[in-house]
């Protein structure tokens, strides 16, 4: 069984550019969530995908978008990057069954916007 | 709106001393509460959840609905407990986790 993997681990982008972050979910997991963790803060929910459909979204603007593929891997796209987008982006996968909704996190992608 | 508050940014205790990491929440219904832990250079991982009512690595947490709290406790701290601890809430019918800002626990040898 493989865990959640994210790529790249680090990324530097210029303000105004676009970025794509990738996540491979844990084997057998059909749900992927993305979180933004700014320095000194807890992770903040961006959105969640279940079976290729977005089924939950946090308080983030539309320039944050995502995709989930048939193999349940996922992408987070951010357009028109701003300096405040600099953060650690975490992906978490799960296979919700009844009361078991444990989310397994990846190691994160550190995005720096200059 | 749901919110999780961890009032302590940093908590330092001596090895063998009791530990209590505070967590208060705001939620109008019946939430599900979790503690996540991040050890140095490792990914965020689930420590325990209130519905399991279990003890993991000597840690326990009891949900107090009257005080809207979910404090994490351990009677005798160990050096390997040093880590960042996050309290998180999941609302009914939702998979979204709302995290607190975290408390860094430092256990002094």
GROMACS .gro file of C-alpha atoms in nm:
model
  223
    1UNK     CA    1   0.000   0.000   0.000
    2UNK     CA    2   0.145   0.336  -0.100
    3UNK     CA    3   0.079   0.659   0.084
    4UNK     CA    4  -0.024   1.001  -0.045
    5UNK     CA    5   0.245   1.157  -0.261
    6UNK     CA    6   0.265   1.516  -0.381
    7UNK     CA    7   0.478   1.682  -0.645
    8UNK     CA    8   0.676   1.893  -0.664
    9UNK     CA    9   0.803   1.931  -0.307
   10UNK     CA   10   0.912   2.291  -0.360
   11UNK     CA   11   0.820   2.551  -0.620
   12UNK     CA   12   0.900   2.917  -0.681
   13UNK     CA   13   0.670   3.123  -0.903
   14UNK     CA   14   0.635   3.488  -0.997
   15UNK     CA   15   0.329   3.694  -0.912
   16UNK     CA   16   0.069   3.666  -1.188
   17UNK     CA   17   0.182   3.323  -1.305
   18UNK     CA   18  -0.017   3.001  -1.291
   19UNK     CA   19   0.079   2.685  -1.104
   20UNK     CA   20  -0.032   2.320  -1.100
   21UNK     CA   21   0.028   2.098  -0.800
   22UNK     CA   22  -0.020   1.722  -0.815
   23UNK     CA   23  -0.134   1.457  -0.571
   24UNK     CA   24  -0.150   1.080  -0.591
   25UNK     CA   25  -0.398   0.944  -0.343
   26UNK     CA   26  -0.339   0.644  -0.123
   27UNK     CA   27  -0.425   0.314  -0.288
   28UNK     CA   28  -0.800   0.249  -0.274
   29UNK     CA   29  -0.894   0.604  -0.171
   30UNK     CA   30  -1.158   0.780  -0.385
   31UNK     CA   31  -1.171   1.117  -0.208
   32UNK     CA   32  -0.907   1.389  -0.221
   33UNK     CA   33  -0.902   1.715  -0.028
   34UNK     CA   34  -0.667   2.010  -0.063
   35UNK     CA   35  -0.556   2.240   0.216
   36UNK     CA   36  -0.349   2.559   0.228
   37UNK     CA   37  -0.124   2.606   0.530
   38UNK     CA   38   0.025   2.951   0.568
   39UNK     CA   39   0.323   2.999   0.799
   40UNK     CA   40   0.219   2.974   1.163
   41UNK     CA   41  -0.137   2.871   1.079
   42UNK     CA   42  -0.330   2.548   1.070
   43UNK     CA   43  -0.431   2.392   0.739
   44UNK     CA   44  -0.725   2.565   0.572
   45UNK     CA   45  -0.968   2.367   0.355
   46UNK     CA   46  -0.967   2.462  -0.014
   47UNK     CA   47  -1.190   2.197  -0.172
   48UNK     CA   48  -1.262   1.826  -0.196
   49UNK     CA   49  -1.313   1.588  -0.486
   50UNK     CA   50  -1.509   1.266  -0.473
   51UNK     CA   51  -1.519   1.040  -0.778
   52UNK     CA   52  -1.400   1.321  -1.007
   53UNK     CA   53  -1.659   1.575  -0.887
   54UNK     CA   54  -1.600   1.871  -0.654
   55UNK     CA   55  -1.828   1.811  -0.355
   56UNK     CA   56  -1.714   2.074  -0.109
   57UNK     CA   57  -1.534   2.408  -0.121
   58UNK     CA   58  -1.386   2.640   0.139
   59UNK     CA   59  -1.356   3.017   0.130
   60UNK     CA   60  -1.117   3.043  -0.164
   61UNK     CA   61  -1.161   3.245  -0.485
   62UNK     CA   62  -1.237   3.080  -0.823
   63UNK     CA   63  -0.877   3.117  -0.935
   64UNK     CA   64  -0.818   2.811  -0.715
   65UNK     CA   65  -0.948   2.516  -0.916
   66UNK     CA   66  -0.894   2.146  -0.926
   67UNK     CA   67  -0.938   1.819  -1.103
   68UNK     CA   68  -0.965   1.458  -1.006
   69UNK     CA   69  -0.880   1.184  -1.253
   70UNK     CA   70  -1.029   0.835  -1.297
   71UNK     CA   71  -0.740   0.688  -1.097
   72UNK     CA   72  -0.837   0.933  -0.817
   73UNK     CA   73  -0.518   1.135  -0.843
   74UNK     CA   74  -0.575   1.509  -0.833
   75UNK     CA   75  -0.444   1.848  -0.939
   76UNK     CA   76  -0.471   2.188  -0.775
   77UNK     CA   77  -0.444   2.482  -1.014
   78UNK     CA   78  -0.395   2.839  -0.903
   79UNK     CA   79  -0.418   3.121  -1.157
   80UNK     CA   80  -0.295   3.480  -1.127
   81UNK     CA   81  -0.070   3.401  -0.833
   82UNK     CA   82  -0.051   3.654  -0.552
   83UNK     CA   83   0.220   3.694  -0.288
   84UNK     CA   84  -0.027   3.573  -0.021
   85UNK     CA   85  -0.058   3.240  -0.204
   86UNK     CA   86   0.285   3.151  -0.067
   87UNK     CA   87   0.215   2.855   0.161
   88UNK     CA   88   0.242   2.481   0.210
   89UNK     CA   89  -0.026   2.302   0.009
   90UNK     CA   90  -0.142   1.973   0.153
   91UNK     CA   91  -0.333   1.698  -0.015
   92UNK     CA   92  -0.526   1.440   0.186
   93UNK     CA   93  -0.700   1.127   0.065
   94UNK     CA   94  -0.964   0.914   0.229
   95UNK     CA   95  -1.218   0.642   0.163
   96UNK     CA   96  -1.520   0.747   0.367
   97UNK     CA   97  -1.711   0.447   0.497
   98UNK     CA   98  -1.969   0.499   0.768
   99UNK     CA   99  -1.801   0.666   1.062
  100UNK     CA  100  -1.448   0.614   0.929
  101UNK     CA  101  -1.344   0.937   0.759
  102UNK     CA  102  -0.974   0.939   0.844
  103UNK     CA  103  -0.777   1.160   0.607
  104UNK     CA  104  -0.421   1.064   0.517
  105UNK     CA  105  -0.198   1.359   0.431
  106UNK     CA  106   0.085   1.397   0.186
  107UNK     CA  107   0.411   1.569   0.272
  108UNK     CA  108   0.299   1.889   0.100
  109UNK     CA  109   0.422   2.123  -0.172
  110UNK     CA  110   0.592   2.442  -0.055
  111UNK     CA  111   0.494   2.723  -0.294
  112UNK     CA  112   0.678   3.053  -0.284
  113UNK     CA  113   0.544   3.344  -0.487
  114UNK     CA  114   0.789   3.627  -0.550
  115UNK     CA  115  -1.954   2.904   1.114
  116UNK     CA  116  -1.722   2.652   1.269
  117UNK     CA  117  -1.404   2.749   1.446
  118UNK     CA  118  -1.129   2.576   1.644
  119UNK     CA  119  -0.918   2.764   1.895
  120UNK     CA  120  -0.590   2.645   2.041
  121UNK     CA  121  -0.490   2.917   2.285
  122UNK     CA  122  -0.129   2.809   2.333
  123UNK     CA  123   0.119   2.853   2.050
  124UNK     CA  124   0.397   2.685   2.249
  125UNK     CA  125   0.389   2.457   2.550
  126UNK     CA  126   0.708   2.345   2.724
  127UNK     CA  127   0.702   2.073   2.989
  128UNK     CA  128   0.965   1.859   3.159
  129UNK     CA  129   0.991   1.489   3.083
  130UNK     CA  130   0.761   1.296   3.316
  131UNK     CA  131   0.533   1.594   3.380
  132UNK     CA  132   0.164   1.590   3.284
  133UNK     CA  133   0.063   1.749   2.956
  134UNK     CA  134  -0.261   1.920   2.859
  135UNK     CA  135  -0.305   2.078   2.518
  136UNK     CA  136  -0.617   2.292   2.507
  137UNK     CA  137  -0.872   2.296   2.227
  138UNK     CA  138  -1.203   2.482   2.219
  139UNK     CA  139  -1.447   2.477   1.933
  140UNK     CA  140  -1.745   2.664   1.801
  141UNK     CA  141  -2.009   2.465   1.612
  142UNK     CA  142  -2.386   2.469   1.629
  143UNK     CA  143  -2.446   2.095   1.583
  144UNK     CA  144  -2.271   1.775   1.688
  145UNK     CA  145  -1.916   1.784   1.558
  146UNK     CA  146  -1.657   1.516   1.518
  147UNK     CA  147  -1.329   1.617   1.684
  148UNK     CA  148  -0.977   1.504   1.604
  149UNK     CA  149  -0.621   1.558   1.716
  150UNK     CA  150  -0.355   1.552   1.444
  151UNK     CA  151   0.019   1.547   1.514
  152UNK     CA  152   0.317   1.645   1.303
  153UNK     CA  153   0.657   1.521   1.419
  154UNK     CA  154   0.970   1.692   1.290
  155UNK     CA  155   1.019   1.632   0.915
  156UNK     CA  156   0.713   1.406   0.899
  157UNK     CA  157   0.369   1.450   0.750
  158UNK     CA  158   0.055   1.538   0.938
  159UNK     CA  159  -0.106   1.227   1.085
  160UNK     CA  160  -0.412   1.143   1.288
  161UNK     CA  161  -0.344   1.091   1.657
  162UNK     CA  162  -0.694   1.024   1.784
  163UNK     CA  163  -1.061   1.105   1.732
  164UNK     CA  164  -1.329   1.150   1.994
  165UNK     CA  165  -1.568   0.884   1.858
  166UNK     CA  166  -1.308   0.613   1.911
  167UNK     CA  167  -1.260   0.698   2.279
  168UNK     CA  168  -0.918   0.539   2.263
  169UNK     CA  169  -0.577   0.612   2.407
  170UNK     CA  170  -0.295   0.648   2.157
  171UNK     CA  171   0.068   0.675   2.272
  172UNK     CA  172  -0.068   0.747   2.619
  173UNK     CA  173  -0.275   1.044   2.500
  174UNK     CA  174  -0.647   1.077   2.566
  175UNK     CA  175  -0.901   1.345   2.482
  176UNK     CA  176  -1.256   1.382   2.606
  177UNK     CA  177  -1.521   1.580   2.426
  178UNK     CA  178  -1.693   1.819   2.667
  179UNK     CA  179  -1.999   1.953   2.487
  180UNK     CA  180  -2.093   2.183   2.775
  181UNK     CA  181  -1.759   2.361   2.763
  182UNK     CA  182  -1.714   2.298   2.387
  183UNK     CA  183  -1.368   2.163   2.454
  184UNK     CA  184  -1.158   1.870   2.341
  185UNK     CA  185  -0.837   1.896   2.542
  186UNK     CA  186  -0.554   1.648   2.480
  187UNK     CA  187  -0.393   1.497   2.788
  188UNK     CA  188  -0.108   1.270   2.882
  189UNK     CA  189  -0.008   1.193   3.241
  190UNK     CA  190   0.368   1.163   3.182
  191UNK     CA  191   0.533   1.344   2.890
  192UNK     CA  192   0.810   1.173   2.692
  193UNK     CA  193   1.079   1.340   2.479
  194UNK     CA  194   0.937   1.173   2.168
  195UNK     CA  195   0.608   1.361   2.225
  196UNK     CA  196   0.774   1.682   2.110
  197UNK     CA  197   0.581   1.783   1.799
  198UNK     CA  198   0.321   2.016   1.654
  199UNK     CA  199  -0.034   1.927   1.758
  200UNK     CA  200  -0.346   2.038   1.572
  201UNK     CA  201  -0.703   2.009   1.691
  202UNK     CA  202  -0.957   1.970   1.408
  203UNK     CA  203  -1.334   1.964   1.372
  204UNK     CA  204  -1.558   1.802   1.115
  205UNK     CA  205  -1.919   1.910   1.093
  206UNK     CA  206  -2.209   1.672   1.049
  207UNK     CA  207  -2.251   1.562   0.688
  208UNK     CA  208  -1.925   1.726   0.584
  209UNK     CA  209  -1.579   1.592   0.508
  210UNK     CA  210  -1.414   1.931   0.556
  211UNK     CA  211  -1.171   1.952   0.846
  212UNK     CA  212  -1.141   2.287   1.024
  213UNK     CA  213  -0.807   2.310   1.201
  214UNK     CA  214  -0.682   2.521   1.488
  215UNK     CA  215  -0.354   2.709   1.455
  216UNK     CA  216  -0.165   2.438   1.638
  217UNK     CA  217   0.036   2.406   1.957
  218UNK     CA  218   0.404   2.323   1.956
  219UNK     CA  219   0.482   2.085   2.242
  220UNK     CA  220   0.841   2.080   2.360
  221UNK     CA  221   0.937   1.816   2.617
  222UNK     CA  222   1.252   1.913   2.806
  223UNK     CA  223   1.477   1.620   2.905
   0.00000   0.00000   0.00000
